[in-house]
mmCIF file with all atom_site columns, C-alpha atoms in Angstrom:
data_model
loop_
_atom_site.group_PDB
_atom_site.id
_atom_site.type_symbol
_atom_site.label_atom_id
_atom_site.label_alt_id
_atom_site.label_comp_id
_atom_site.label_asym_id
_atom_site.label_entity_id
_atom_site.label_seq_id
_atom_site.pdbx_PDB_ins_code
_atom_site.Cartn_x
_atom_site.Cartn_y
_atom_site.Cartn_z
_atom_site.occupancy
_atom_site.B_iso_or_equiv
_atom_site.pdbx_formal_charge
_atom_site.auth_seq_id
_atom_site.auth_comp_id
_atom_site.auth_asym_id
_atom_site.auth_atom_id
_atom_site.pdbx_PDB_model_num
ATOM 1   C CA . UNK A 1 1   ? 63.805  26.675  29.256  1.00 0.00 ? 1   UNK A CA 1
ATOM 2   C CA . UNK A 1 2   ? 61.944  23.942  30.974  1.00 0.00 ? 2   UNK A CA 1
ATOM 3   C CA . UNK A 1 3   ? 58.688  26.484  31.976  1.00 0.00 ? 3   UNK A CA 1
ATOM 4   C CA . UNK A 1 4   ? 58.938  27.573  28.239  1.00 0.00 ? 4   UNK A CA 1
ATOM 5   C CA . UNK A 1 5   ? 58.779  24.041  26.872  1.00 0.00 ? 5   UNK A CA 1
ATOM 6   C CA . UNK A 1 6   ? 55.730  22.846  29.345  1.00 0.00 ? 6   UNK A CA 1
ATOM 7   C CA . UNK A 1 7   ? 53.982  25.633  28.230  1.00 0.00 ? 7   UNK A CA 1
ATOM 8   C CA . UNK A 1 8   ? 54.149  25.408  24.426  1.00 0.00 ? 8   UNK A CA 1
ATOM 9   C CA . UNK A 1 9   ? 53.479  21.876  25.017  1.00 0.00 ? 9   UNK A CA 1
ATOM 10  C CA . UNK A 1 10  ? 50.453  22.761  26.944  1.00 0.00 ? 10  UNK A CA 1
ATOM 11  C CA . UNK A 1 11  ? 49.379  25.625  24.666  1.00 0.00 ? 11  UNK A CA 1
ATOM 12  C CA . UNK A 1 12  ? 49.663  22.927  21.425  1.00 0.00 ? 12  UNK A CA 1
ATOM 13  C CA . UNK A 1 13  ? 47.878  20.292  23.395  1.00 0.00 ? 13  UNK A CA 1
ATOM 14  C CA . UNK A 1 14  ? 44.785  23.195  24.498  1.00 0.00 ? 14  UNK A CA 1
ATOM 15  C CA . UNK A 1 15  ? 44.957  23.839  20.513  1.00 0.00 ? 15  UNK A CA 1
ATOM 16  C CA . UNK A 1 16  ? 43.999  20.589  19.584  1.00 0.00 ? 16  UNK A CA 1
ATOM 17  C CA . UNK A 1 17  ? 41.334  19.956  21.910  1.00 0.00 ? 17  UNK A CA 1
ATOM 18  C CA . UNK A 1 18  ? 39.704  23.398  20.356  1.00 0.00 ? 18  UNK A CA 1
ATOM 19  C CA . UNK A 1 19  ? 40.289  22.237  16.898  1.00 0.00 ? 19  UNK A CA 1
ATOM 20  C CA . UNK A 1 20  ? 38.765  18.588  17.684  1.00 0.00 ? 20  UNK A CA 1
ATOM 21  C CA . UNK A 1 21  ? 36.329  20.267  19.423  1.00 0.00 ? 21  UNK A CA 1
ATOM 22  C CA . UNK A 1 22  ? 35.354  22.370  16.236  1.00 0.00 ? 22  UNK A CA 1
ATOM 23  C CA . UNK A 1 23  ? 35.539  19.472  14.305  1.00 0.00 ? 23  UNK A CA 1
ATOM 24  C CA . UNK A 1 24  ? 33.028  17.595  16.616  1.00 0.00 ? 24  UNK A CA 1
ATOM 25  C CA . UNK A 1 25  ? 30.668  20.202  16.488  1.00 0.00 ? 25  UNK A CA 1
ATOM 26  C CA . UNK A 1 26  ? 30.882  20.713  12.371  1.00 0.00 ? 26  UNK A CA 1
ATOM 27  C CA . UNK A 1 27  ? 30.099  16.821  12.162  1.00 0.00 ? 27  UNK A CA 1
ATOM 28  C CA . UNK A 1 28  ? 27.032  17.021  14.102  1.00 0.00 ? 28  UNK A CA 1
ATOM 29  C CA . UNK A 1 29  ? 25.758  19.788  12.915  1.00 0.00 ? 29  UNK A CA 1
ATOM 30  C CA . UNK A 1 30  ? 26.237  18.054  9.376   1.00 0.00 ? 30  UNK A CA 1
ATOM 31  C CA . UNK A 1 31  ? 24.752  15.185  10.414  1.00 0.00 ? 31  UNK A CA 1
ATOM 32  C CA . UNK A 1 32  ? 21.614  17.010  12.175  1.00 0.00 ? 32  UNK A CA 1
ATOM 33  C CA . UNK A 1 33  ? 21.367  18.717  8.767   1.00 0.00 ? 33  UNK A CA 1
ATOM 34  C CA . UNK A 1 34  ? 21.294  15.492  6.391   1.00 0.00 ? 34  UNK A CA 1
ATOM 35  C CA . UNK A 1 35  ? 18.409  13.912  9.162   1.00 0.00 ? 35  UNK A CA 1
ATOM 36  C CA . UNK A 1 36  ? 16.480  17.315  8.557   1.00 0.00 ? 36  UNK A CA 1
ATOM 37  C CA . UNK A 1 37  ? 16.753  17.442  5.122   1.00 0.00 ? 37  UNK A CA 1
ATOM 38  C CA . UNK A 1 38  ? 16.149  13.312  4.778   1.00 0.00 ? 38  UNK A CA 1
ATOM 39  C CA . UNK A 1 39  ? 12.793  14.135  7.088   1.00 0.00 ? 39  UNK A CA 1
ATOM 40  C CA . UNK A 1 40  ? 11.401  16.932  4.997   1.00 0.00 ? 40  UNK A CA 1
ATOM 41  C CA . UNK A 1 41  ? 12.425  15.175  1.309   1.00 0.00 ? 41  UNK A CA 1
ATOM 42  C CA . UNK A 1 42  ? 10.114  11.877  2.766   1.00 0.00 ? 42  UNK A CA 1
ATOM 43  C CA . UNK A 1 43  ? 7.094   14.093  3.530   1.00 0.00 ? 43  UNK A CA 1
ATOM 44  C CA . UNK A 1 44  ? 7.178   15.773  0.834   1.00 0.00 ? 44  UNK A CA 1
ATOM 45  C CA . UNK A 1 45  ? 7.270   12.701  -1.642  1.00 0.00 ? 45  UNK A CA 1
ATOM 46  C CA . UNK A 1 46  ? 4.895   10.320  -1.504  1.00 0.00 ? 46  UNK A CA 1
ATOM 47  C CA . UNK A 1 47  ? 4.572   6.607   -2.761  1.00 0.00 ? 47  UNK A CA 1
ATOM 48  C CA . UNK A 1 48  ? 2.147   4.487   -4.087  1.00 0.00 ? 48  UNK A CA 1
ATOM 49  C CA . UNK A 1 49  ? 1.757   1.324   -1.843  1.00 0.00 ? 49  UNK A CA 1
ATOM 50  C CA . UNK A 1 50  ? -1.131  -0.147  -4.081  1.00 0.00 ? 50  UNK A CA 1
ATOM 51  C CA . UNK A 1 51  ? -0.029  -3.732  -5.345  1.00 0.00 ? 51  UNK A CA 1
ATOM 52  C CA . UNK A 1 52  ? 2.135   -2.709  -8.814  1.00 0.00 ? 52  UNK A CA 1
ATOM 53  C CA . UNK A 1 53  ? 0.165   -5.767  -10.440 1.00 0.00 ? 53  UNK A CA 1
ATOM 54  C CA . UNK A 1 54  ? -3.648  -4.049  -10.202 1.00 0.00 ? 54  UNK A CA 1
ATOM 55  C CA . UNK A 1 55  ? -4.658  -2.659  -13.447 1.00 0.00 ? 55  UNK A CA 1
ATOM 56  C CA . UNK A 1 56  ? -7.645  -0.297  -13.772 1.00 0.00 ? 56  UNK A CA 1
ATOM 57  C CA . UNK A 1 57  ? -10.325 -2.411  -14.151 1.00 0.00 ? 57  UNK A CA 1
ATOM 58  C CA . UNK A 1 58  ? -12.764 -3.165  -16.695 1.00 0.00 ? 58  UNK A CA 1
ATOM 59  C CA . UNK A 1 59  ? -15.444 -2.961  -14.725 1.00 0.00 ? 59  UNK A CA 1
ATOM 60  C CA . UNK A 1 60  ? -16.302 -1.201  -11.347 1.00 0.00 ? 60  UNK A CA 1
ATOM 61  C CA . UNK A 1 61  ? -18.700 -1.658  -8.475  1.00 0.00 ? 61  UNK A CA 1
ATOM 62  C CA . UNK A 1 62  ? -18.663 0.601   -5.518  1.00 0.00 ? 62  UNK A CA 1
ATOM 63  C CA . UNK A 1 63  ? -21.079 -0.758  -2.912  1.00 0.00 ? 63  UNK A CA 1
ATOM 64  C CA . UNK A 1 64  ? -22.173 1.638   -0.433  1.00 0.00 ? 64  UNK A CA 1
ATOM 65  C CA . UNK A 1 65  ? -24.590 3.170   2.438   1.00 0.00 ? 65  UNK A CA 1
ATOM 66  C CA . UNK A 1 66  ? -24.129 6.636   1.700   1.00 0.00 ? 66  UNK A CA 1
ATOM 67  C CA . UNK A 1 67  ? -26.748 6.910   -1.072  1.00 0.00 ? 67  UNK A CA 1
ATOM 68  C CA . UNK A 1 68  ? -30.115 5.400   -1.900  1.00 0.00 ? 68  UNK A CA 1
ATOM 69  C CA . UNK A 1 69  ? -29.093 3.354   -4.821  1.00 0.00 ? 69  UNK A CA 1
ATOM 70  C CA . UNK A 1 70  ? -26.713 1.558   -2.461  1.00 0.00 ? 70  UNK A CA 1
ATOM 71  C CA . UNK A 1 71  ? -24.376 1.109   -5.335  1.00 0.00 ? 71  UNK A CA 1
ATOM 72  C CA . UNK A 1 72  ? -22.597 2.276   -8.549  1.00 0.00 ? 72  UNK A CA 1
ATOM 73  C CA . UNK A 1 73  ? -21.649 1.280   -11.491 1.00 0.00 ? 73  UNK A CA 1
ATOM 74  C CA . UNK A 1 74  ? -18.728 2.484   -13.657 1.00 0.00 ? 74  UNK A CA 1
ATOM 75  C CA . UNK A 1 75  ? -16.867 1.434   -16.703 1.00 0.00 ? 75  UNK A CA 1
ATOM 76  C CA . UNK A 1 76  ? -13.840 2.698   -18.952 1.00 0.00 ? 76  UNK A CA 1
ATOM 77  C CA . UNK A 1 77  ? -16.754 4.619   -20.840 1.00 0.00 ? 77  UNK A CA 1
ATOM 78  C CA . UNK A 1 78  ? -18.451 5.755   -17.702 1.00 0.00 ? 78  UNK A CA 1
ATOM 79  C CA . UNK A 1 79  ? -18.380 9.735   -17.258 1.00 0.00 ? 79  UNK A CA 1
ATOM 80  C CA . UNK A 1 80  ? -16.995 9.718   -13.854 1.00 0.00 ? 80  UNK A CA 1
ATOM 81  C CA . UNK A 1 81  ? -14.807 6.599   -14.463 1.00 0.00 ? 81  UNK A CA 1
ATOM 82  C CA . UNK A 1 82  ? -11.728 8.693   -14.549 1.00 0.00 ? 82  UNK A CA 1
ATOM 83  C CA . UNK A 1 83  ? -12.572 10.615  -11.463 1.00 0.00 ? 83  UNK A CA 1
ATOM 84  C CA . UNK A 1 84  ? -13.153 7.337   -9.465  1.00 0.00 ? 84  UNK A CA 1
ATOM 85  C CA . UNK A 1 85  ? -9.593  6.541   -10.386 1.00 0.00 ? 85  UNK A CA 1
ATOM 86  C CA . UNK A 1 86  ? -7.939  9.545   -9.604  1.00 0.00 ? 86  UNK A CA 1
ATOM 87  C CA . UNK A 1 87  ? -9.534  8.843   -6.155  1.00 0.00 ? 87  UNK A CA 1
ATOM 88  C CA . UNK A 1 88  ? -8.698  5.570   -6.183  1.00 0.00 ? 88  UNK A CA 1
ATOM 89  C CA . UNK A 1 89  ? -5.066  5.698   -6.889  1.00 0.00 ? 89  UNK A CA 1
ATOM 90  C CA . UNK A 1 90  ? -4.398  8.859   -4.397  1.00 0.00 ? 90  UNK A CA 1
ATOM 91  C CA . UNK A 1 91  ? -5.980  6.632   -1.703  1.00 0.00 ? 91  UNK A CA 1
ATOM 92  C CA . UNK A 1 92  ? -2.726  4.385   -1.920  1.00 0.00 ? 92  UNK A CA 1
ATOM 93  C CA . UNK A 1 93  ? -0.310  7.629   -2.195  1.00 0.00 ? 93  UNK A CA 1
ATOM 94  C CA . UNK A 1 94  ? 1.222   8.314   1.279   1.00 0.00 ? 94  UNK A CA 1
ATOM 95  C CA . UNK A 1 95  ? 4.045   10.545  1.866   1.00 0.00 ? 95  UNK A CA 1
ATOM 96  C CA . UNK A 1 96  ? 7.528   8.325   2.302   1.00 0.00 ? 96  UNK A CA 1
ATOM 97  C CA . UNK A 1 97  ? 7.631   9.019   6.031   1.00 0.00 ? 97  UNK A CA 1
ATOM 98  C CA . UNK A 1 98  ? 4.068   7.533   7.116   1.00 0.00 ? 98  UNK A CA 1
ATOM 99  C CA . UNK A 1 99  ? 5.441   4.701   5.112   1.00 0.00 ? 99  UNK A CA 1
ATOM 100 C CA . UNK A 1 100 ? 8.464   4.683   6.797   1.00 0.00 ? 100 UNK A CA 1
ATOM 101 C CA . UNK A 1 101 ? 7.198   4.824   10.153  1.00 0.00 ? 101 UNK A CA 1
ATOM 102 C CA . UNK A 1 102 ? 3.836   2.390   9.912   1.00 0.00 ? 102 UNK A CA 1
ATOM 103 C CA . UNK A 1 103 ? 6.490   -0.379  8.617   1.00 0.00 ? 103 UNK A CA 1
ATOM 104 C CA . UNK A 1 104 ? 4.406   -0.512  5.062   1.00 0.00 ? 104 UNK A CA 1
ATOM 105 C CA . UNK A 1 105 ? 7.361   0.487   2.569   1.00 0.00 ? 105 UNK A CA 1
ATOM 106 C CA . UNK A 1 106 ? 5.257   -0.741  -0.313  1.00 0.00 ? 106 UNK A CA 1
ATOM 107 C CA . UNK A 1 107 ? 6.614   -4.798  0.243   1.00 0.00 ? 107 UNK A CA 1
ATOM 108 C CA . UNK A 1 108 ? 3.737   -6.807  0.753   1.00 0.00 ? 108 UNK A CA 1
ATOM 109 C CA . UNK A 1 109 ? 2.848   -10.394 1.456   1.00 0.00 ? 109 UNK A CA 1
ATOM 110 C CA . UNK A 1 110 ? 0.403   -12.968 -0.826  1.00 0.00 ? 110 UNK A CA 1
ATOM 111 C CA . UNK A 1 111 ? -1.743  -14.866 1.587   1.00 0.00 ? 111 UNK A CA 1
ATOM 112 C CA . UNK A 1 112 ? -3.262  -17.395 -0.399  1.00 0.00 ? 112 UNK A CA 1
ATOM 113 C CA . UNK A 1 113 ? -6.050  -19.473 1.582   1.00 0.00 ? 113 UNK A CA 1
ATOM 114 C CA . UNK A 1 114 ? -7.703  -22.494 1.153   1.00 0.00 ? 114 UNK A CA 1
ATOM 115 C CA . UNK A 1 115 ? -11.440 -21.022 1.913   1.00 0.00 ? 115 UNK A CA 1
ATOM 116 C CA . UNK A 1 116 ? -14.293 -20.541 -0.346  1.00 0.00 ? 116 UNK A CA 1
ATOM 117 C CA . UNK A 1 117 ? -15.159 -17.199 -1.808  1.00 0.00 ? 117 UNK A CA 1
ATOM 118 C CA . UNK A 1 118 ? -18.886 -16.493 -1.997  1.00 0.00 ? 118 UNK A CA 1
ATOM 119 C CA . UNK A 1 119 ? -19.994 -13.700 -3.774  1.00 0.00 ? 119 UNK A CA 1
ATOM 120 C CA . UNK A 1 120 ? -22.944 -13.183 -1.957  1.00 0.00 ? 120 UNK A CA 1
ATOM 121 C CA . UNK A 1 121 ? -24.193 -10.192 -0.728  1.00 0.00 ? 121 UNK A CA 1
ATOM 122 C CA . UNK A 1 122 ? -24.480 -10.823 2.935   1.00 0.00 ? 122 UNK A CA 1
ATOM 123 C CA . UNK A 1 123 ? -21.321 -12.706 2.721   1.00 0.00 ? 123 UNK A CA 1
ATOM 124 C CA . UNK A 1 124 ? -19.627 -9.828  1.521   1.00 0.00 ? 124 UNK A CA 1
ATOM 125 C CA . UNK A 1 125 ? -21.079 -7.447  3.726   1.00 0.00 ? 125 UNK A CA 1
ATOM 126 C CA . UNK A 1 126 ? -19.913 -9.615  6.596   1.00 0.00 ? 126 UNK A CA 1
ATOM 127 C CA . UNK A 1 127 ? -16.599 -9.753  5.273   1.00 0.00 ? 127 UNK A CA 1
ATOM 128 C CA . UNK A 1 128 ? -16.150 -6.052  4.577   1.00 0.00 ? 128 UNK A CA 1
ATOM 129 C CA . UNK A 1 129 ? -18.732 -3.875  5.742   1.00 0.00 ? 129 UNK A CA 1
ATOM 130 C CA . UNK A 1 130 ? -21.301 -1.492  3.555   1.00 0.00 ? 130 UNK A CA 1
ATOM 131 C CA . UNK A 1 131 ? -18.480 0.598   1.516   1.00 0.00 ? 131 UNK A CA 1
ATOM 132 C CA . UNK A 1 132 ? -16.684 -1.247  -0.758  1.00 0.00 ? 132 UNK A CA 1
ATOM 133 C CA . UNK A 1 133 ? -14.987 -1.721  -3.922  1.00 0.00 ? 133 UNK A CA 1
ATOM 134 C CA . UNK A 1 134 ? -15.370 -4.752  -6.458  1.00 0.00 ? 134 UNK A CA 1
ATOM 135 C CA . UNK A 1 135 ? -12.776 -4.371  -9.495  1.00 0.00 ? 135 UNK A CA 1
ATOM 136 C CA . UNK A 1 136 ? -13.998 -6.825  -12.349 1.00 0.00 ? 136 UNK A CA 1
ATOM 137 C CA . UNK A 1 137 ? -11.703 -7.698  -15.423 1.00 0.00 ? 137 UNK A CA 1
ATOM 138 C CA . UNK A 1 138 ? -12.955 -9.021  -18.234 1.00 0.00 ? 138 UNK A CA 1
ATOM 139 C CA . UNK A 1 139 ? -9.573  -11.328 -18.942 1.00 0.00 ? 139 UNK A CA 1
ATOM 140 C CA . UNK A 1 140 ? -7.868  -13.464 -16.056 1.00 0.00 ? 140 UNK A CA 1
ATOM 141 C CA . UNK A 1 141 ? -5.137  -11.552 -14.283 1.00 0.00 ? 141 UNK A CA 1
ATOM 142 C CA . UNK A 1 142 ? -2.245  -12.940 -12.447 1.00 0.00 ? 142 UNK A CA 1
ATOM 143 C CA . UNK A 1 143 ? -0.725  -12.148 -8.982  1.00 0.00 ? 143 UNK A CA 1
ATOM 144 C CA . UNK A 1 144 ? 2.997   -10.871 -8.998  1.00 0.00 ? 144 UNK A CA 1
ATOM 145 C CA . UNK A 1 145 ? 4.836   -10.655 -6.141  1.00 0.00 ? 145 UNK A CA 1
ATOM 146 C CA . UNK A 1 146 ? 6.508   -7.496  -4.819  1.00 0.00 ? 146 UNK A CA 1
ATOM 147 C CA . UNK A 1 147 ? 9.925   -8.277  -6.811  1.00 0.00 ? 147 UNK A CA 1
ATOM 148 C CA . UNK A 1 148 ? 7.844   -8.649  -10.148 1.00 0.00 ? 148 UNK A CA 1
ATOM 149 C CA . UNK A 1 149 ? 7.966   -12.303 -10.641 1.00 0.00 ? 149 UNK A CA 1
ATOM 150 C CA . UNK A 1 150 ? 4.096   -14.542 -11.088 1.00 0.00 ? 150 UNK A CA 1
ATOM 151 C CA . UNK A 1 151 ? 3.257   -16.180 -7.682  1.00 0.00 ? 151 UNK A CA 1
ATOM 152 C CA . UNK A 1 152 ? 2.338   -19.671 -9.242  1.00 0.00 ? 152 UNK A CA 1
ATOM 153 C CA . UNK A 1 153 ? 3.389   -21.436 -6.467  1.00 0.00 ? 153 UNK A CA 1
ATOM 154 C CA . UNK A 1 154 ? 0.818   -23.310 -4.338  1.00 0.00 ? 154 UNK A CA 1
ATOM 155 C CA . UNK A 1 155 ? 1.026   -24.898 -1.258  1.00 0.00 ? 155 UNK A CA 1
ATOM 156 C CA . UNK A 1 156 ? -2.716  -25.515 -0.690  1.00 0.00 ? 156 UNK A CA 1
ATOM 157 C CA . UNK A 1 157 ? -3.620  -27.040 -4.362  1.00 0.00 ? 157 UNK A CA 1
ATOM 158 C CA . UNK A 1 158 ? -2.181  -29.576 -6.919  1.00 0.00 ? 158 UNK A CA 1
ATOM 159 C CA . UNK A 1 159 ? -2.611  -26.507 -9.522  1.00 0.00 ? 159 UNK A CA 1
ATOM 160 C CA . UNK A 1 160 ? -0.327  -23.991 -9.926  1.00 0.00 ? 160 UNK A CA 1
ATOM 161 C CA . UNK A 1 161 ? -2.449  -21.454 -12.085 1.00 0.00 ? 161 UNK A CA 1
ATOM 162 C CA . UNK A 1 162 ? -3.517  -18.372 -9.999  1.00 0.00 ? 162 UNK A CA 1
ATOM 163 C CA . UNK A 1 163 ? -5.500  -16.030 -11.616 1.00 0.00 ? 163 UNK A CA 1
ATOM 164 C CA . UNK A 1 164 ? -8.318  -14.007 -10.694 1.00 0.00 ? 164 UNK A CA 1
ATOM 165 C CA . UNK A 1 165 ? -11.100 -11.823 -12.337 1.00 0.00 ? 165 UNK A CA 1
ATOM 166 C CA . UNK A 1 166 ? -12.220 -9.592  -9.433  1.00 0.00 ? 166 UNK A CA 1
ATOM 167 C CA . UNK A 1 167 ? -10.724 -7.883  -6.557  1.00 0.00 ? 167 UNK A CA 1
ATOM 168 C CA . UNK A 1 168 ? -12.525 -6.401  -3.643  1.00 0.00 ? 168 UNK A CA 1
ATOM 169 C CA . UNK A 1 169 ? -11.518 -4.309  -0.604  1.00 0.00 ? 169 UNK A CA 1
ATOM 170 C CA . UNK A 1 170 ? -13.278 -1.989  1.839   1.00 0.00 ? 170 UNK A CA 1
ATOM 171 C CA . UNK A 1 171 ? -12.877 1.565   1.922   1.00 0.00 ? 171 UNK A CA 1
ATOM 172 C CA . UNK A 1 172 ? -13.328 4.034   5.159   1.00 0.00 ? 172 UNK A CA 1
ATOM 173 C CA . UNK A 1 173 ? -15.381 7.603   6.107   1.00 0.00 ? 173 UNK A CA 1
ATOM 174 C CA . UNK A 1 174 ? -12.390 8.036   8.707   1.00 0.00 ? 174 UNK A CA 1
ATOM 175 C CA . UNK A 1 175 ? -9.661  10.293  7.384   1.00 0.00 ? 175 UNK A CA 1
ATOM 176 C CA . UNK A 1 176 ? -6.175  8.404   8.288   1.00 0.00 ? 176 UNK A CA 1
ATOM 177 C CA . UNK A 1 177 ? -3.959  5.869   6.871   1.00 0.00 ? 177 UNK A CA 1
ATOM 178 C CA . UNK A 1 178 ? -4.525  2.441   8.358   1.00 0.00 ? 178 UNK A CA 1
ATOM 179 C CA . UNK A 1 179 ? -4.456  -1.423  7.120   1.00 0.00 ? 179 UNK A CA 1
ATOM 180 C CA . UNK A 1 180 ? -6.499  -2.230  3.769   1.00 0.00 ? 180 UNK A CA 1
ATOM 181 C CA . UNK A 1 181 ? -7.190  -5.924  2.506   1.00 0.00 ? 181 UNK A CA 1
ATOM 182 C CA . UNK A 1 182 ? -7.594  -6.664  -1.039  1.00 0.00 ? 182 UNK A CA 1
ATOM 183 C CA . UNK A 1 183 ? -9.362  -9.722  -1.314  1.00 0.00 ? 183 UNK A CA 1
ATOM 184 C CA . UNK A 1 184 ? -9.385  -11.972 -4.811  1.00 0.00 ? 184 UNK A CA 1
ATOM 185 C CA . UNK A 1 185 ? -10.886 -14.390 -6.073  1.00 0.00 ? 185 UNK A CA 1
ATOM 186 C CA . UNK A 1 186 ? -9.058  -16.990 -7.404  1.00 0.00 ? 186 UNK A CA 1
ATOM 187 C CA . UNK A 1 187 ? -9.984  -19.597 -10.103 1.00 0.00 ? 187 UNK A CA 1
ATOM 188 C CA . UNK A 1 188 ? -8.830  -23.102 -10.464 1.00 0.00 ? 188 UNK A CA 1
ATOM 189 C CA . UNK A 1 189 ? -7.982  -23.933 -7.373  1.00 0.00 ? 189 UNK A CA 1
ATOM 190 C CA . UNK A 1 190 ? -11.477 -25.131 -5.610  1.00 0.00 ? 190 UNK A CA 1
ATOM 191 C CA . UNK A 1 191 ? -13.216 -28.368 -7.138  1.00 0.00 ? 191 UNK A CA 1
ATOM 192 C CA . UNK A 1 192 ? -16.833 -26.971 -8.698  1.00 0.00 ? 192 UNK A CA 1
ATOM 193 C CA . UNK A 1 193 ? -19.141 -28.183 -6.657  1.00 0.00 ? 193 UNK A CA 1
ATOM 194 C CA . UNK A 1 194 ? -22.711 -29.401 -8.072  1.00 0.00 ? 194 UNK A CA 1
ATOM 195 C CA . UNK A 1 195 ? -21.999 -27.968 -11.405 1.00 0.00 ? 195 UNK A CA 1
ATOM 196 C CA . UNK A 1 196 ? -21.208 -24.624 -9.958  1.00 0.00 ? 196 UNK A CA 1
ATOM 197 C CA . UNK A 1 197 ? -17.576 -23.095 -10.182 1.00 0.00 ? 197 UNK A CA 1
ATOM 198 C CA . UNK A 1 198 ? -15.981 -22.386 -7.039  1.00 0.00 ? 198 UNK A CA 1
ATOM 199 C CA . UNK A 1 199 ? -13.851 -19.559 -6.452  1.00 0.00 ? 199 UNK A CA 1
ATOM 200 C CA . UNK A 1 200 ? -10.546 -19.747 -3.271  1.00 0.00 ? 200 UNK A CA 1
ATOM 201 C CA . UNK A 1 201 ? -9.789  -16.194 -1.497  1.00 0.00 ? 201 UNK A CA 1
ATOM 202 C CA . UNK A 1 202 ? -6.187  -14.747 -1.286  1.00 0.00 ? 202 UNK A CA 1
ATOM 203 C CA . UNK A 1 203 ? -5.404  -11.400 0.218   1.00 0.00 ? 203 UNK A CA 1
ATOM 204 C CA . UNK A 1 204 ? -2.743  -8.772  0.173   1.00 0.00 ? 204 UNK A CA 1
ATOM 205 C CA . UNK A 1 205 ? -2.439  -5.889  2.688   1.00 0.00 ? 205 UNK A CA 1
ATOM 206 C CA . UNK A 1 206 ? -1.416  -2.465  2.086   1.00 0.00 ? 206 UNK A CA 1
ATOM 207 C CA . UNK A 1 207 ? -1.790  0.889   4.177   1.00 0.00 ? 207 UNK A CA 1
ATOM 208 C CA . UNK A 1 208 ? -3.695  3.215   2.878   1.00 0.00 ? 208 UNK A CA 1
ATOM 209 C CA . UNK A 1 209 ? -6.053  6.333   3.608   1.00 0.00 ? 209 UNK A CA 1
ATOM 210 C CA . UNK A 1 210 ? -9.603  5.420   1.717   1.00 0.00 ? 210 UNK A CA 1
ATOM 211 C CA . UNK A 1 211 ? -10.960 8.445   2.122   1.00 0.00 ? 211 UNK A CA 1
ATOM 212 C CA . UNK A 1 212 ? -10.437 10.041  -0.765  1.00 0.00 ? 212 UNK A CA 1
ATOM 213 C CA . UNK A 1 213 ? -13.182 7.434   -2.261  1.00 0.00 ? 213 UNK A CA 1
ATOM 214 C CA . UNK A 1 214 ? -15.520 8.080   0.682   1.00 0.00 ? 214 UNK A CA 1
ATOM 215 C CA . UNK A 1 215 ? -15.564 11.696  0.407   1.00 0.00 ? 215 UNK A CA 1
ATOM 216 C CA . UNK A 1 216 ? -16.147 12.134  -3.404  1.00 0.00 ? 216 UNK A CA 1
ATOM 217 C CA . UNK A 1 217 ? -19.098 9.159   -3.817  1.00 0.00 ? 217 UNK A CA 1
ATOM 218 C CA . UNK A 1 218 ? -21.279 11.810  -5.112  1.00 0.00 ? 218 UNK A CA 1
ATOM 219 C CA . UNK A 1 219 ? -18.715 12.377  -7.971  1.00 0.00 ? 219 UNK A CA 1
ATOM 220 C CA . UNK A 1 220 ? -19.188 8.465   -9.307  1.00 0.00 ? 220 UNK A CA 1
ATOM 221 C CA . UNK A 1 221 ? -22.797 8.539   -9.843  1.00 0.00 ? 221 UNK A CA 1
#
């Protein structure tokens, strides 16, 4: 009776370590699943990491070496407004796992500065290079935070009005998602200087792939 008893004690005790076994290997193989599926879902959809707060403007400039002009000129009644746009906006559409991975989840961070913005066209070919955007609106725009709430605050100026009329950043011929600055100008927070307005820079970084705008210049003009 004894052998008996050891053995259907062993035989129970061999059953369980196939069944938790089983089980072991069921849950990992579910979990290794969900990861897959999680991985393919998040390149597959993309998301827009372009501040929610930028409306199309009224006015666009694109500055740029690739043709003789050296710039172009678009507005809302421009022909190839609307393909500029549609460039414009897929530039700051990556797929959820570039995102993921580069850190740049579409938060983002107003660095509002004390400096001078000059318009200038060495100064802002110093600043961003010979392609770029300018984004002109015809009425003063504010800056919004990521969580959808007006960034009034200052901790540079006694005002705490921040608008802007025109936004610039630089755009790339290399094919890749990497760091993009938006730079704005901001009114009422520099004294005017010898009669002349004076305009404060803030920035907000984003990642982005610019070459969308690069590749289809000769679609703007």
């Amino acid at each position: 009776m004894e052998n008996v008893d050891t053995r259907n004690i062993d035989d129970e005790y061999l059953r369980l370590r196939i069944k938790r076994k089983k089980i072991g290997i069921i849950t990992i193989m579910a979990v290794t699943f969900a990861l897959a599926l999680a991985v393919i879902i998040m390149s597959c959809v993309n998301i827009n990491l372009k501040p929610h707060f930028i409306k199309d403007a009224d006015e666009i400039t694109i500055i740029t070496d690739q043709i003789t002009s050296g710039s172009i000129h678009l507005n809302s009644e421009s022909e190839n407004y609307d393909d500029f746009v549609t460039s414009y906006k897929n530039a700051f559409s990556i797929n959820t796992l570039s995102a993921l991975f580069s850190g740049n989840f579409g938060n983002y961070t107003i660095n509002e500065t004390a400096n001078e913005f000059i318009e200038t066209t060495s100064s802002l070919n110093s600043r961003l290079g010979a392609n770029y955007v300018k984004l002109y609106y015809n009425a003063p725009q504010t800056l919004y935070r990521h969580d959808g709430s007006a960034y009034e605050y200052s901790k540079f100026f006694t005002s705490n009005k921040i608008t802007y009329d025109t936004v610039y950043f630089a755009f790339s011929n290399d094919n890749g998602v990497k760091e993009v600055t938006f730079y704005f100008a901001i009114d009422g927070n520099l004294t005017s200087q010898n009669g002349q307005k004076r305009k404060s820079v803030t920035t907000i970084s984003v990642n982005a792939n610019t070459y969308p705008i690069f590749e289809n210049i000769e679609n703007y003009k």
